[in-house]
Amino acid sequence: MKKISIFLIALALLGCQATSTEVEPVFTSEAIEITPDELSNYWVPKSTKVKMLKKRPTWLPKGKGEWTVLTVIDSNGYVVKKTLISSVPEGFMTQSKIDEMPNTKFIPAPSNNKRTPVKFLSTAKIVPRSEL
């Protein structure tokens, strides 16, 4: 009976250790502002494997438009913040759709020994196939 009680207590304690999908940001220094072209000097994607999707993601808006996002990568290579800056036309992209987008894990570039956190503005555009 005592062994069963200890097992149940241990199981309960393990169950209380729920893992969180939210990453606690770590900054070894102030995040520096860079351009998207400079990103590879600081961080490179952990995986460059292209994932083929079977259907259109729910976060991807339909129609024609563009949006700008401020992205912050911390010292551990995690995207810790994505903030919608602008959307044309208004409402084409929303912050809730930005939050649904998958995050990429990054590893430091060889030149980024200090694991410098970065922030940058990036713009995405969707146009009909006929306009490509």
PDB file of N, CA and C in Angstrom, residues 40-105:
ATOM      1  N   SER A  40      21.135  36.520 -41.865  1.00  0.00           N
ATOM      2  CA  SER A  40      22.036  35.360 -41.959  1.00  0.00           C
ATOM      3  C   SER A  40      23.411  35.634 -41.350  1.00  0.00           C
ATOM      4  N   ASN A  41      23.743  36.901 -41.088  1.00  0.00           N
ATOM      5  CA  ASN A  41      24.996  37.229 -40.392  1.00  0.00           C
ATOM      6  C   ASN A  41      24.888  36.944 -38.900  1.00  0.00           C
ATOM      7  N   TYR A  42      23.656  36.841 -38.397  1.00  0.00           N
ATOM      8  CA  TYR A  42      23.422  36.642 -36.970  1.00  0.00           C
ATOM      9  C   TYR A  42      22.777  35.290 -36.655  1.00  0.00           C
ATOM     10  N   TRP A  43      21.748  34.931 -37.411  1.00  0.00           N
ATOM     11  CA  TRP A  43      20.985  33.710 -37.138  1.00  0.00           C
ATOM     12  C   TRP A  43      20.635  33.019 -38.444  1.00  0.00           C
ATOM     13  N   VAL A  44      20.688  31.680 -38.424  1.00  0.00           N
ATOM     14  CA  VAL A  44      20.276  30.883 -39.581  1.00  0.00           C
ATOM     15  C   VAL A  44      19.217  29.883 -39.118  1.00  0.00           C
ATOM     16  N   PRO A  45      18.263  29.564 -39.979  1.00  0.00           N
ATOM     17  CA  PRO A  45      17.219  28.607 -39.570  1.00  0.00           C
ATOM     18  C   PRO A  45      17.831  27.265 -39.184  1.00  0.00           C
ATOM     19  N   LYS A  46      17.304  26.674 -38.125  1.00  0.00           N
ATOM     20  CA  LYS A  46      17.788  25.365 -37.667  1.00  0.00           C
ATOM     21  C   LYS A  46      17.525  24.309 -38.733  1.00  0.00           C
ATOM     22  N   SER A  47      16.397  24.425 -39.401  1.00  0.00           N
ATOM     23  CA  SER A  47      16.054  23.483 -40.464  1.00  0.00           C
ATOM     24  C   SER A  47      15.737  24.263 -41.732  1.00  0.00           C
ATOM     25  N   THR A  48      16.327  23.838 -42.834  1.00  0.00           N
ATOM     26  CA  THR A  48      16.040  24.481 -44.115  1.00  0.00           C
ATOM     27  C   THR A  48      15.148  23.586 -44.975  1.00  0.00           C
ATOM     28  N   LYS A  49      14.639  22.545 -44.366  1.00  0.00           N
ATOM     29  CA  LYS A  49      13.780  21.603 -45.066  1.00  0.00           C
ATOM     30  C   LYS A  49      12.450  22.278 -45.417  1.00  0.00           C
ATOM     31  N   VAL A  50      12.062  22.194 -46.668  1.00  0.00           N
ATOM     32  CA  VAL A  50      10.802  22.781 -47.116  1.00  0.00           C
ATOM     33  C   VAL A  50       9.679  21.800 -46.825  1.00  0.00           C
ATOM     34  N   LYS A  51       8.630  22.298 -46.193  1.00  0.00           N
ATOM     35  CA  LYS A  51       7.489  21.452 -45.855  1.00  0.00           C
ATOM     36  C   LYS A  51       6.361  21.743 -46.837  1.00  0.00           C
ATOM     37  N   MET A  52       5.957  20.728 -47.565  1.00  0.00           N
ATOM     38  CA  MET A  52       4.860  20.877 -48.521  1.00  0.00           C
ATOM     39  C   MET A  52       3.534  20.753 -47.773  1.00  0.00           C
ATOM     40  N   LEU A  53       2.678  21.730 -47.976  1.00  0.00           N
ATOM     41  CA  LEU A  53       1.379  21.737 -47.306  1.00  0.00           C
ATOM     42  C   LEU A  53       0.319  21.135 -48.216  1.00  0.00           C
ATOM     43  N   LYS A  54      -0.620  20.424 -47.628  1.00  0.00           N
ATOM     44  CA  LYS A  54      -1.692  19.804 -48.403  1.00  0.00           C
ATOM     45  C   LYS A  54      -2.798  20.792 -48.729  1.00  0.00           C
ATOM     46  N   LYS A  55      -2.931  21.820 -47.887  1.00  0.00           N
ATOM     47  CA  LYS A  55      -3.951  22.836 -48.147  1.00  0.00           C
ATOM     48  C   LYS A  55      -3.455  24.186 -47.646  1.00  0.00           C
ATOM     49  N   ARG A  56      -4.158  25.214 -48.027  1.00  0.00           N
ATOM     50  CA  ARG A  56      -3.797  26.578 -47.649  1.00  0.00           C
ATOM     51  C   ARG A  56      -3.909  26.743 -46.133  1.00  0.00           C
ATOM     52  N   PRO A  57      -2.865  27.299 -45.480  1.00  0.00           N
ATOM     53  CA  PRO A  57      -2.941  27.514 -44.029  1.00  0.00           C
ATOM     54  C   PRO A  57      -4.071  28.487 -43.681  1.00  0.00           C
ATOM     55  N   THR A  58      -4.707  28.279 -42.551  1.00  0.00           N
ATOM     56  CA  THR A  58      -5.825  29.144 -42.152  1.00  0.00           C
ATOM     57  C   THR A  58      -5.359  30.560 -41.844  1.00  0.00           C
ATOM     58  N   TRP A  59      -4.104  30.727 -41.475  1.00  0.00           N
ATOM     59  CA  TRP A  59      -3.594  32.061 -41.155  1.00  0.00           C
ATOM     60  C   TRP A  59      -3.256  32.881 -42.393  1.00  0.00           C
ATOM     61  N   LEU A  60      -3.147  32.246 -43.550  1.00  0.00           N
ATOM     62  CA  LEU A  60      -2.783  32.947 -44.783  1.00  0.00           C
ATOM     63  C   LEU A  60      -4.009  33.614 -45.389  1.00  0.00           C
ATOM     64  N   PRO A  61      -3.989  34.961 -45.504  1.00  0.00           N
ATOM     65  CA  PRO A  61      -5.175  35.648 -46.026  1.00  0.00           C
ATOM     66  C   PRO A  61      -5.405  35.358 -47.502  1.00  0.00           C
ATOM     67  N   LYS A  62      -6.649  35.505 -47.921  1.00  0.00           N
ATOM     68  CA  LYS A  62      -7.013  35.319 -49.325  1.00  0.00           C
ATOM     69  C   LYS A  62      -7.107  36.686 -49.981  1.00  0.00           C
ATOM     70  N   GLY A  63      -6.856  36.724 -51.267  1.00  0.00           N
ATOM     71  CA  GLY A  63      -6.938  37.981 -51.995  1.00  0.00           C
ATOM     72  C   GLY A  63      -5.560  38.563 -52.232  1.00  0.00           C
ATOM     73  N   LYS A  64      -5.534  39.870 -52.475  1.00  0.00           N
ATOM     74  CA  LYS A  64      -4.299  40.579 -52.789  1.00  0.00           C
ATOM     75  C   LYS A  64      -3.998  41.573 -51.676  1.00  0.00           C
ATOM     76  N   GLY A  65      -2.764  41.567 -51.198  1.00  0.00           N
ATOM     77  CA  GLY A  65      -2.377  42.511 -50.163  1.00  0.00           C
ATOM     78  C   GLY A  65      -0.967  42.258 -49.678  1.00  0.00           C
ATOM     79  N   GLU A  66      -0.545  43.081 -48.739  1.00  0.00           N
ATOM     80  CA  GLU A  66       0.780  42.915 -48.146  1.00  0.00           C
ATOM     81  C   GLU A  66       0.752  43.370 -46.698  1.00  0.00           C
ATOM     82  N   TRP A  67       1.752  42.910 -45.937  1.00  0.00           N
ATOM     83  CA  TRP A  67       1.835  43.275 -44.533  1.00  0.00           C
ATOM     84  C   TRP A  67       3.295  43.349 -44.107  1.00  0.00           C
ATOM     85  N   THR A  68       3.529  44.110 -43.043  1.00  0.00           N
ATOM     86  CA  THR A  68       4.857  44.266 -42.467  1.00  0.00           C
ATOM     87  C   THR A  68       4.806  43.822 -41.012  1.00  0.00           C
ATOM     88  N   VAL A  69       5.814  43.039 -40.616  1.00  0.00           N
ATOM     89  CA  VAL A  69       5.874  42.474 -39.266  1.00  0.00           C
ATOM     90  C   VAL A  69       7.230  42.795 -38.642  1.00  0.00           C
ATOM     91  N   LEU A  70       7.216  43.167 -37.356  1.00  0.00           N
ATOM     92  CA  LEU A  70       8.441  43.314 -36.576  1.00  0.00           C
ATOM     93  C   LEU A  70       8.673  41.983 -35.862  1.00  0.00           C
ATOM     94  N   THR A  71       9.829  41.370 -36.117  1.00  0.00           N
ATOM     95  CA  THR A  71      10.170  40.079 -35.519  1.00  0.00           C
ATOM     96  C   THR A  71      11.362  40.255 -34.588  1.00  0.00           C
ATOM     97  N   VAL A  72      11.294  39.628 -33.411  1.00  0.00           N
ATOM     98  CA  VAL A  72      12.393  39.670 -32.440  1.00  0.00           C
ATOM     99  C   VAL A  72      12.865  38.239 -32.191  1.00  0.00           C
ATOM    100  N   ILE A  73      14.178  38.023 -32.344  1.00  0.00           N
ATOM    101  CA  ILE A  73      14.799  36.725 -32.066  1.00  0.00           C
ATOM    102  C   ILE A  73      15.695  36.903 -30.845  1.00  0.00           C
ATOM    103  N   ASP A  74      15.495  36.057 -29.822  1.00  0.00           N
ATOM    104  CA  ASP A  74      16.274  36.195 -28.585  1.00  0.00           C
ATOM    105  C   ASP A  74      17.635  35.504 -28.699  1.00  0.00           C
ATOM    106  N   SER A  75      18.389  35.509 -27.610  1.00  0.00           N
ATOM    107  CA  SER A  75      19.748  34.959 -27.599  1.00  0.00           C
ATOM    108  C   SER A  75      19.800  33.441 -27.710  1.00  0.00           C
ATOM    109  N   ASN A  76      18.668  32.770 -27.566  1.00  0.00           N
ATOM    110  CA  ASN A  76      18.614  31.318 -27.747  1.00  0.00           C
ATOM    111  C   ASN A  76      18.102  30.926 -29.126  1.00  0.00           C
ATOM    112  N   GLY A  77      17.828  31.915 -29.978  1.00  0.00           N
ATOM    113  CA  GLY A  77      17.387  31.633 -31.336  1.00  0.00           C
ATOM    114  C   GLY A  77      15.897  31.424 -31.480  1.00  0.00           C
ATOM    115  N   TYR A  78      15.132  31.787 -30.466  1.00  0.00           N
ATOM    116  CA  TYR A  78      13.678  31.652 -30.539  1.00  0.00           C
ATOM    117  C   TYR A  78      13.043  32.961 -30.995  1.00  0.00           C
ATOM    118  N   VAL A  79      12.032  32.855 -31.849  1.00  0.00           N
ATOM    119  CA  VAL A  79      11.228  34.022 -32.207  1.00  0.00           C
ATOM    120  C   VAL A  79      10.322  34.276 -31.014  1.00  0.00           C
ATOM    121  N   VAL A  80      10.576  35.371 -30.304  1.00  0.00           N
ATOM    122  CA  VAL A  80       9.833  35.638 -29.073  1.00  0.00           C
ATOM    123  C   VAL A  80       8.756  36.698 -29.258  1.00  0.00           C
ATOM    124  N   LYS A  81       8.777  37.370 -30.411  1.00  0.00           N
ATOM    125  CA  LYS A  81       7.766  38.399 -30.636  1.00  0.00           C
ATOM    126  C   LYS A  81       7.594  38.626 -32.128  1.00  0.00           C
ATOM    127  N   LYS A  82       6.343  38.636 -32.571  1.00  0.00           N
ATOM    128  CA  LYS A  82       5.997  39.010 -33.941  1.00  0.00           C
ATOM    129  C   LYS A  82       4.853  40.013 -33.831  1.00  0.00           C
ATOM    130  N   THR A  83       5.094  41.240 -34.264  1.00  0.00           N
ATOM    131  CA  THR A  83       4.100  42.296 -34.133  1.00  0.00           C
ATOM    132  C   THR A  83       3.733  42.831 -35.505  1.00  0.00           C
ATOM    133  N   LEU A  84       2.453  42.824 -35.811  1.00  0.00           N
ATOM    134  CA  LEU A  84       1.982  43.382 -37.076  1.00  0.00           C
ATOM    135  C   LEU A  84       2.153  44.895 -37.034  1.00  0.00           C
ATOM    136  N   ILE A  85       2.859  45.435 -38.015  1.00  0.00           N
ATOM    137  CA  ILE A  85       3.097  46.876 -38.097  1.00  0.00           C
ATOM    138  C   ILE A  85       2.101  47.534 -39.041  1.00  0.00           C
ATOM    139  N   SER A  86       1.897  46.919 -40.209  1.00  0.00           N
ATOM    140  CA  SER A  86       0.943  47.488 -41.169  1.00  0.00           C
ATOM    141  C   SER A  86       0.366  46.391 -42.043  1.00  0.00           C
ATOM    142  N   SER A  87      -0.789  46.697 -42.616  1.00  0.00           N
ATOM    143  CA  SER A  87      -1.485  45.770 -43.505  1.00  0.00           C
ATOM    144  C   SER A  87      -2.181  46.592 -44.584  1.00  0.00           C
ATOM    145  N   VAL A  88      -1.940  46.230 -45.849  1.00  0.00           N
ATOM    146  CA  VAL A  88      -2.578  46.918 -46.973  1.00  0.00           C
ATOM    147  C   VAL A  88      -3.236  45.857 -47.835  1.00  0.00           C
ATOM    148  N   PRO A  89      -4.552  45.916 -48.032  1.00  0.00           N
ATOM    149  CA  PRO A  89      -5.483  46.873 -47.450  1.00  0.00           C
ATOM    150  C   PRO A  89      -5.650  46.634 -45.944  1.00  0.00           C
ATOM    151  N   GLU A  90      -6.194  47.629 -45.287  1.00  0.00           N
ATOM    152  CA  GLU A  90      -6.432  47.568 -43.841  1.00  0.00           C
ATOM    153  C   GLU A  90      -7.216  46.300 -43.499  1.00  0.00           C
ATOM    154  N   GLY A  91      -6.734  45.536 -42.534  1.00  0.00           N
ATOM    155  CA  GLY A  91      -7.424  44.320 -42.106  1.00  0.00           C
ATOM    156  C   GLY A  91      -7.109  43.090 -42.939  1.00  0.00           C
ATOM    157  N   PHE A  92      -6.294  43.238 -44.012  1.00  0.00           N
ATOM    158  CA  PHE A  92      -5.928  42.082 -44.837  1.00  0.00           C
ATOM    159  C   PHE A  92      -5.218  41.034 -43.983  1.00  0.00           C
ATOM    160  N   MET A  93      -4.265  41.495 -43.167  1.00  0.00           N
ATOM    161  CA  MET A  93      -3.588  40.629 -42.202  1.00  0.00           C
ATOM    162  C   MET A  93      -3.911  41.175 -40.821  1.00  0.00           C
ATOM    163  N   THR A  94      -4.070  40.276 -39.849  1.00  0.00           N
ATOM    164  CA  THR A  94      -4.379  40.685 -38.478  1.00  0.00           C
ATOM    165  C   THR A  94      -3.335  40.108 -37.527  1.00  0.00           C
ATOM    166  N   GLN A  95      -3.258  40.672 -36.329  1.00  0.00           N
ATOM    167  CA  GLN A  95      -2.310  40.173 -35.330  1.00  0.00           C
ATOM    168  C   GLN A  95      -2.638  38.732 -34.939  1.00  0.00           C
ATOM    169  N   SER A  96      -3.919  38.394 -34.905  1.00  0.00           N
ATOM    170  CA  SER A  96      -4.283  37.018 -34.537  1.00  0.00           C
ATOM    171  C   SER A  96      -3.791  36.021 -35.588  1.00  0.00           C
ATOM    172  N   LYS A  97      -3.809  36.403 -36.865  1.00  0.00           N
ATOM    173  CA  LYS A  97      -3.275  35.521 -37.910  1.00  0.00           C
ATOM    174  C   LYS A  97      -1.753  35.424 -37.802  1.00  0.00           C
ATOM    175  N   ILE A  98      -1.105  36.534 -37.472  1.00  0.00           N
ATOM    176  CA  ILE A  98       0.351  36.523 -37.270  1.00  0.00           C
ATOM    177  C   ILE A  98       0.701  35.554 -36.141  1.00  0.00           C
ATOM    178  N   ASP A  99      -0.081  35.587 -35.075  1.00  0.00           N
ATOM    179  CA  ASP A  99       0.164  34.709 -33.925  1.00  0.00           C
ATOM    180  C   ASP A  99      -0.015  33.236 -34.272  1.00  0.00           C
ATOM    181  N   GLU A 100      -0.839  32.931 -35.277  1.00  0.00           N
ATOM    182  CA  GLU A 100      -1.069  31.542 -35.703  1.00  0.00           C
ATOM    183  C   GLU A 100       0.052  31.005 -36.582  1.00  0.00           C
ATOM    184  N   MET A 101       0.865  31.884 -37.156  1.00  0.00           N
ATOM    185  CA  MET A 101       1.938  31.442 -38.052  1.00  0.00           C
ATOM    186  C   MET A 101       2.944  30.585 -37.296  1.00  0.00           C
ATOM    187  N   PRO A 102       3.478  29.567 -37.953  1.00  0.00           N
ATOM    188  CA  PRO A 102       4.484  28.739 -37.278  1.00  0.00           C
ATOM    189  C   PRO A 102       5.772  29.533 -37.050  1.00  0.00           C
ATOM    190  N   ASN A 103       6.461  29.241 -35.958  1.00  0.00           N
ATOM    191  CA  ASN A 103       7.734  29.891 -35.655  1.00  0.00           C
ATOM    192  C   ASN A 103       8.884  29.032 -36.135  1.00  0.00           C
ATOM    193  N   THR A 104       9.962  29.689 -36.523  1.00  0.00           N
ATOM    194  CA  THR A 104      11.180  29.013 -36.929  1.00  0.00           C
ATOM    195  C   THR A 104      12.181  29.108 -35.792  1.00  0.00           C
ATOM    196  N   LYS A 105      12.879  28.026 -35.507  1.00  0.00           N
ATOM    197  CA  LYS A 105      13.958  28.033 -34.509  1.00  0.00           C
ATOM    198  C   LYS A 105      15.242  28.356 -35.263  1.00  0.00           C
TER     199      LYS A 105
END
